[in-house]
Amino acid sequence: MQEQNNLLTIIFCCNEKLDRESTLFRKLMSAKLKYDEQFDVLPVYGHINLLKVGEIVSSIKSKYIIFIDEKHDVSSNFVKVFIDFLATRTVYLAEPYVYFGDIPAKLDSTALDNRYFYSRDTDIYGVAFNRKRLLDVLDAITDIDKSAIYLSYRLYWSLAKTKPLQAGYTIANNVKAVNGSMLDPGTLRLVPLLASGSQELRVYILRFLTVYLRGLRSSTETLIPTRHVIDVVQKYNLARLTSLLGPMQQFEAAWIEWLNSPTQPNVLYKQLTDSDAYLRFALENKRPTNNFVYCIKSADQYLTIRRIYLPHDERSDFDDASVYDFYSRPVSKESTILFYDRPLQADDNAEYLYEYIMHNYPEFENCYFGLNPKSNDWARLQRKGFKLVPFFSKEFYEIFLESDVVVSSQIYNLSYKGKTLKNSRSIYLQHGVQLNDMSDWINSKQFDIFVATGKPEEEYIKRSAPVETLNSGLPRLESLQRRVASKRNILFMPTWRFNLNTVSDQQFIESDYYNAINQIMTDHKISEYLVANDINLQVKLHPNISSRTQLFNFSERVINCEKSYREAISTAEFALTDFSSVVLDAAFIDIPISYYQWDAATFFHEQPYENRLDYNTDGLGPVFYESSEIIDYISSGSYLRTDKIYSERKRHFFEGVDKGKINETIVKKMLEL
Amino acid sequence: MFTRDLLSEGLKSVSRQTAYSSVGRQIARKILSIPEASTVRTKIKHLGAEEKIRHIATESLEPGYYYAKLVIKNWRHHLGKDFQLLQDDNVVYGNVIETPPQGKALEYRNIIVTSTSHAAFSLNIDAQFTISIGLGAFFTREQENYDKRYGIRRHGRLHYAIRGNQKNPEKLIFTFPGFSTSTTTIPHVVSYLSGLSATDLQKTMIVCFQDRYGTSGSYMQLDNSGLELNSAVALEIEKIRRRHGVQESQMMFYGASKGASIAIVYSEPYPEAKLVVSTPQLHLGYYLDKPHFRNNLAKTGLAITLPQPHSLLRQYVQEGRAIEYFYSSSDEDSNYSLPEQLFGYKGVSLYRIDGSHGDVAKKCTFTLLNIIRNFLSVGEEKYVKCKQIRKYDRQIGSQYQLRVVSPEEANAGTNWYLVEKKNGVTRNHILTQGSIPFLKYTSTAQMLLNDQGTNGSLTQVVGYQADGTRWVADNLHEHPELGFDNAHQSATIHSVISLALYESMDSQNIRIFGPNNFSDFIVSVPYVVKDPQKILFVVLEEGFNAKVESMYQDYSSSNIGLVYIWSKGENQHLDILIKRIFIDSGAASYTVERRTAYSYSE
């Protein structure tokens, strides 16, 4: 590393190679025009751990140091603001406003409240450390993860409050908060246990802990003793802050409640109709064989977390007149019921169930459907006679408060005037069948009924929610029918890759993802087949890449499909995907399907979940890994041949679903809640 | 008119005795009656003589009597202790040492003494003190500013502020003040009803009386010389009524706590008037028998010589007067067990509020404003729905939880009640607002006893909004939860309407509503002795289930009354209850025996 002797060093962290064309890099370098003498940008490559940070910090000479990750972004004034500030004073720390989404134009409008603190990532990135003081901390504290350096630094130097400079930094996504973090091997403590009454720091520690616990659910192994985690929770009084935890973190909220009072093993997780669901935490010396949701190995013990059901009178607020029991009124024709799919897009299971009730249970007059008025579906549903309510409006929340049950294909952490999905009824319809293992996700959610499709999925969901699972099938399947279109269509519906969220268009074009899809779209054999048989290839891109549609090579026969999924599927003679579960709708109505998984070896490394089914042994259509195979399969028209293997797999896959009674089964169950 | 020279010269030359003589007092009062903005008043102010004149103008005492101001210095060492101020060997004042307002000395003003010698005074505790003695009453700067702010003026021996329409009012409201805290710098307040605006009062005049006597007031019964005020107050009220030709039915008397007791007394000549009272002290002898008052107010004879609010109230309910009565079941000191017995009397609306004595008026402010605004004009009645009721059975009663769907506007500034009806009259049990707007419930301190709310007597939920609107849910009959429930009827015969407690017992068990909410005591009298010489109280611990009849013989031939009391453990109000029964019985003495289950074997 070259010798530095200036005010500030920016450590630019890259995965493999430096993308000098990236917006971020160019933003940083542009400040050289004015501040060439005051700062340098030094790229470092690969994974950074505590040791590596120590090496970097020791090897440079500048007074301050900032770490920036190549996937993150900064406001265009970032370097200027920091240098102007740091050049005139000596401080322990200077930091920007930190976000996980876009950096707002007016930073001042960001309220520095608990919500901001809780959403702020506290990894090492974006802040200017006083380099020598950082060295002091790294000398003193050697058993933490790199991601705890910022917190430890503030605790060590008692930096209770900081005022952000007028510069913005974004980590560009909130995946870590959702999926949790994995700490480096050898990490023995989360943070040093140094006294601090700072509310800001306590909230940061809460977030750090929550993300760690979430990650622990996936890794199920840690060297950090449970005793230390208990000490962290109790020392910083974190249990009092758990209302800040988000929708994906209710499991962690319960976990923290237990860590706060480890002698109370049962933590209420979800109020239900016949009994209530609790998480039971226990420290055991031997690994139990089964019957647990999680078994986490720590330094010397096993922490098991089980889901148990206990009578209502175990609840501390049971029989308390000051607490309203949202289950105290039965679901009846008098009930208000709130339905919703995605805010901007209906046409999913909630819409179909709503419509079913509208036609078959007209006496239920207080059903409402949540939708964003800007949605293309608004006018369509209005014409159908839906009682629409703007999503997340005051009216929406008032209806939620009044409602006896919420029915949705999407789970939001609704919370209004004391009513939450924890203490009230909700039916989760899902968007589609879960082909991936999303047990961690299911365990995070709170619902009364979880709709499954077919016995295999029922059994898989029952492992997380034995009482709540209902194998009725998805409401939209009941009315789904194969239709003869005026034109023959093949449907291609590739799903999304999380690691491409923030890359430049150039990097996107260079990705395997783009190339695999575009190859199918432009292959001459397929093209000839389409022309010869007068078939269109309808490509339905994932909504996350709608802004990059123009990068793909559409043509006369290869069309950007703008139809609804339902319409696209019902008029297709063949449906192709990589990993998307949407093709199961096609399989349900006996349209042949197939999988083209060009990156099967790495796909699940980048995803927040793992493969649940073996596509080769359980898939409802053939699986291809090479482009030549799928091209041959399509261009030869082989997809039109019936295969008994897949018919048998389909029968097993959808077992238990009575196609004519999907909605009726759900409504009956709803009325029993 | 007085010239500057005369005033200046006069003040300098006349002796203190002259200044505080009847003539000096008249002059001073005359000066203070001149408008404040006048030249004379401005000059007096400039001379710094205003305070002195005010001092002279205040009530003078009979010859040989003086006002004293006691200042206790090292009060921190004695916090919570009773103390007595002695003049020679006689107690002239007593109280409990409490923390004074921040930055202020611990002062007790306007103690009446008969010596000007400082050496004659001592405290019975080892505390440093100073005493100031004078012919004029002692008032703080804060009190004077307060009087000024509210426009309180002297009218003969009385003091009051006037609000609203003073020219041709069609309605009159008389308000009477409660106690301030004993160490306050403003001991003499008025009940100003500041929630009412000039618009509200277009046709109404409010007379806010000040109880400006002694250290903290005298229930407006005695002035500082110990002379009765009763006739002066009654005359003033009648004079005001006649001056404006207001009909009796257009009068309202209002007070809270001490003010409520005063309101009961002075509304006596007006059976057509509306009486609105919150936690009145119904028996002053009973109420004042506590350290705060024992050596001051209790010594004035208020409890013996004057008409007691409880007997007046009994008279009023028999007459069918319109009474709005706010009380708490946790306020037996004030209640004297009477409010529960008033239920069912035509004209009486009861408002049962949870909380301590001091909480009641604050908690039901919206209700009070609603009642007054409905007195001033007709308020609007709007309807809401009670969608759900849940009953929570407890050992001694029930809690209720209600889901009342009302528009958002109904929830601001509104007190909600669960209404119980008997003989067409109401007892309103205040509901606590839950965290969810539609949730309202009776708190644990507001539980309905087993004999309350039965037989479908819970008929409505009513919200009293401060602006005069009443929100009514009258669909409670749709909820079967409120039906008669035999299972929860207690075997105990509850309080019956009768007045003198001891005489009413007549071999029955009576439940006494005490400070711990419900049935703190059950009292049983095996036989009644008229005019007993002595009462024997037998205090039994709760759960004592032996046949008490066999425990003691019938002492009636010895003219000794026998009273059994079941008590929930040690209760500070037990002594008060015993004294109360003792007072009612008219006996000369009493003794108390305590019996635990352990101490008794058959």
mmCIF file of N, CA and C in Angstrom, chain A residues 319-326 328-329 394 401-402 417, chain B residues 387-388 390 392 394 399 401 403 408 436-439 441:
data_model
loop_
_atom_site.group_PDB
_atom_site.id
_atom_site.type_symbol
_atom_site.label_atom_id
_atom_site.label_comp_id
_atom_site.label_asym_id
_atom_site.label_seq_id
_atom_site.Cartn_x
_atom_site.Cartn_y
_atom_site.Cartn_z
ATOM 1 N N ASP A 319 -58.204 -11.899 30.518
ATOM 2 C CA ASP A 319 -59.130 -11.507 31.575
ATOM 3 C C ASP A 319 -58.830 -10.114 32.122
ATOM 4 N N ASP A 320 -58.162 -9.298 31.327
ATOM 5 C CA ASP A 320 -57.875 -7.926 31.736
ATOM 6 C C ASP A 320 -58.814 -7.008 30.957
ATOM 7 N N ALA A 321 -59.694 -6.340 31.693
ATOM 8 C CA ALA A 321 -60.716 -5.519 31.017
ATOM 9 C C ALA A 321 -60.119 -4.332 30.272
ATOM 10 N N SER A 322 -58.895 -3.959 30.599
ATOM 11 C CA SER A 322 -58.287 -2.811 29.918
ATOM 12 C C SER A 322 -57.670 -3.206 28.582
ATOM 13 N N VAL A 323 -57.672 -4.498 28.292
ATOM 14 C CA VAL A 323 -57.088 -4.968 27.032
ATOM 15 C C VAL A 323 -58.191 -5.574 26.177
ATOM 16 N N TYR A 324 -58.318 -5.085 24.968
ATOM 17 C CA TYR A 324 -59.367 -5.614 24.101
ATOM 18 C C TYR A 324 -58.866 -6.882 23.412
ATOM 19 N N ASP A 325 -59.690 -7.900 23.441
ATOM 20 C CA ASP A 325 -59.351 -9.162 22.787
ATOM 21 C C ASP A 325 -60.026 -9.174 21.417
ATOM 22 N N PHE A 326 -59.224 -9.052 20.390
ATOM 23 C CA PHE A 326 -59.787 -8.984 19.040
ATOM 24 C C PHE A 326 -60.409 -10.309 18.597
ATOM 25 N N SER A 328 -62.582 -11.718 20.594
ATOM 26 C CA SER A 328 -63.781 -11.862 21.422
ATOM 27 C C SER A 328 -65.059 -11.750 20.595
ATOM 28 N N ARG A 329 -64.955 -11.302 19.381
ATOM 29 C CA ARG A 329 -66.137 -11.206 18.527
ATOM 30 C C ARG A 329 -65.960 -12.193 17.391
ATOM 31 N N LYS A 394 -55.490 6.637 6.139
ATOM 32 C CA LYS A 394 -56.098 6.620 7.471
ATOM 33 C C LYS A 394 -57.334 5.721 7.465
ATOM 34 N N LEU A 401 -58.571 -1.502 12.015
ATOM 35 C CA LEU A 401 -58.903 -1.499 13.441
ATOM 36 C C LEU A 401 -60.280 -2.107 13.684
ATOM 37 N N GLU A 402 -61.204 -1.779 12.816
ATOM 38 C CA GLU A 402 -62.586 -2.248 12.980
ATOM 39 C C GLU A 402 -62.747 -3.709 12.562
ATOM 40 N N LYS A 417 -53.027 1.764 16.666
ATOM 41 C CA LYS A 417 -53.711 2.007 17.934
ATOM 42 C C LYS A 417 -53.790 0.740 18.790
ATOM 43 N N LYS B 387 -71.237 -1.791 20.381
ATOM 44 C CA LYS B 387 -71.227 -3.001 19.560
ATOM 45 C C LYS B 387 -70.917 -4.258 20.348
ATOM 46 N N GLN B 388 -70.368 -4.087 21.514
ATOM 47 C CA GLN B 388 -69.972 -5.288 22.244
ATOM 48 C C GLN B 388 -69.811 -4.952 23.727
ATOM 49 N N ARG B 390 -68.399 -6.914 27.312
ATOM 50 C CA ARG B 390 -67.869 -8.106 27.984
ATOM 51 C C ARG B 390 -67.883 -7.842 29.480
ATOM 52 N N TYR B 392 -66.559 -9.055 33.181
ATOM 53 C CA TYR B 392 -65.482 -9.798 33.844
ATOM 54 C C TYR B 392 -65.880 -9.981 35.305
ATOM 55 N N ARG B 394 -65.548 -10.774 39.004
ATOM 56 C CA ARG B 394 -64.525 -10.814 40.052
ATOM 57 C C ARG B 394 -65.189 -11.252 41.351
ATOM 58 N N GLN B 399 -66.212 -6.201 36.325
ATOM 59 C CA GLN B 399 -65.733 -5.133 35.450
ATOM 60 C C GLN B 399 -66.459 -5.281 34.120
ATOM 61 N N GLN B 401 -66.303 -4.260 29.919
ATOM 62 C CA GLN B 401 -65.534 -3.729 28.794
ATOM 63 C C GLN B 401 -66.515 -3.487 27.654
ATOM 64 N N ARG B 403 -67.281 -1.928 23.652
ATOM 65 C CA ARG B 403 -66.790 -1.465 22.352
ATOM 66 C C ARG B 403 -67.828 -0.496 21.818
ATOM 67 N N GLU B 408 -64.780 10.264 15.432
ATOM 68 C CA GLU B 408 -63.558 10.755 16.066
ATOM 69 C C GLU B 408 -63.827 11.978 16.935
ATOM 70 N N ILE B 436 -57.328 1.830 22.527
ATOM 71 C CA ILE B 436 -58.032 1.811 21.248
ATOM 72 C C ILE B 436 -59.262 2.716 21.387
ATOM 73 N N PRO B 437 -59.515 3.588 20.415
ATOM 74 C CA PRO B 437 -60.595 4.567 20.593
ATOM 75 C C PRO B 437 -61.933 3.950 20.986
ATOM 76 N N PHE B 438 -62.269 2.791 20.421
ATOM 77 C CA PHE B 438 -63.604 2.247 20.731
ATOM 78 C C PHE B 438 -63.663 1.535 22.080
ATOM 79 N N LEU B 439 -62.536 1.333 22.702
ATOM 80 C CA LEU B 439 -62.502 0.544 23.937
ATOM 81 C C LEU B 439 -62.711 1.430 25.166
ATOM 82 N N TYR B 441 -63.770 0.908 29.452
ATOM 83 C CA TYR B 441 -63.959 -0.144 30.450
ATOM 84 C C TYR B 441 -64.003 0.449 31.851
#
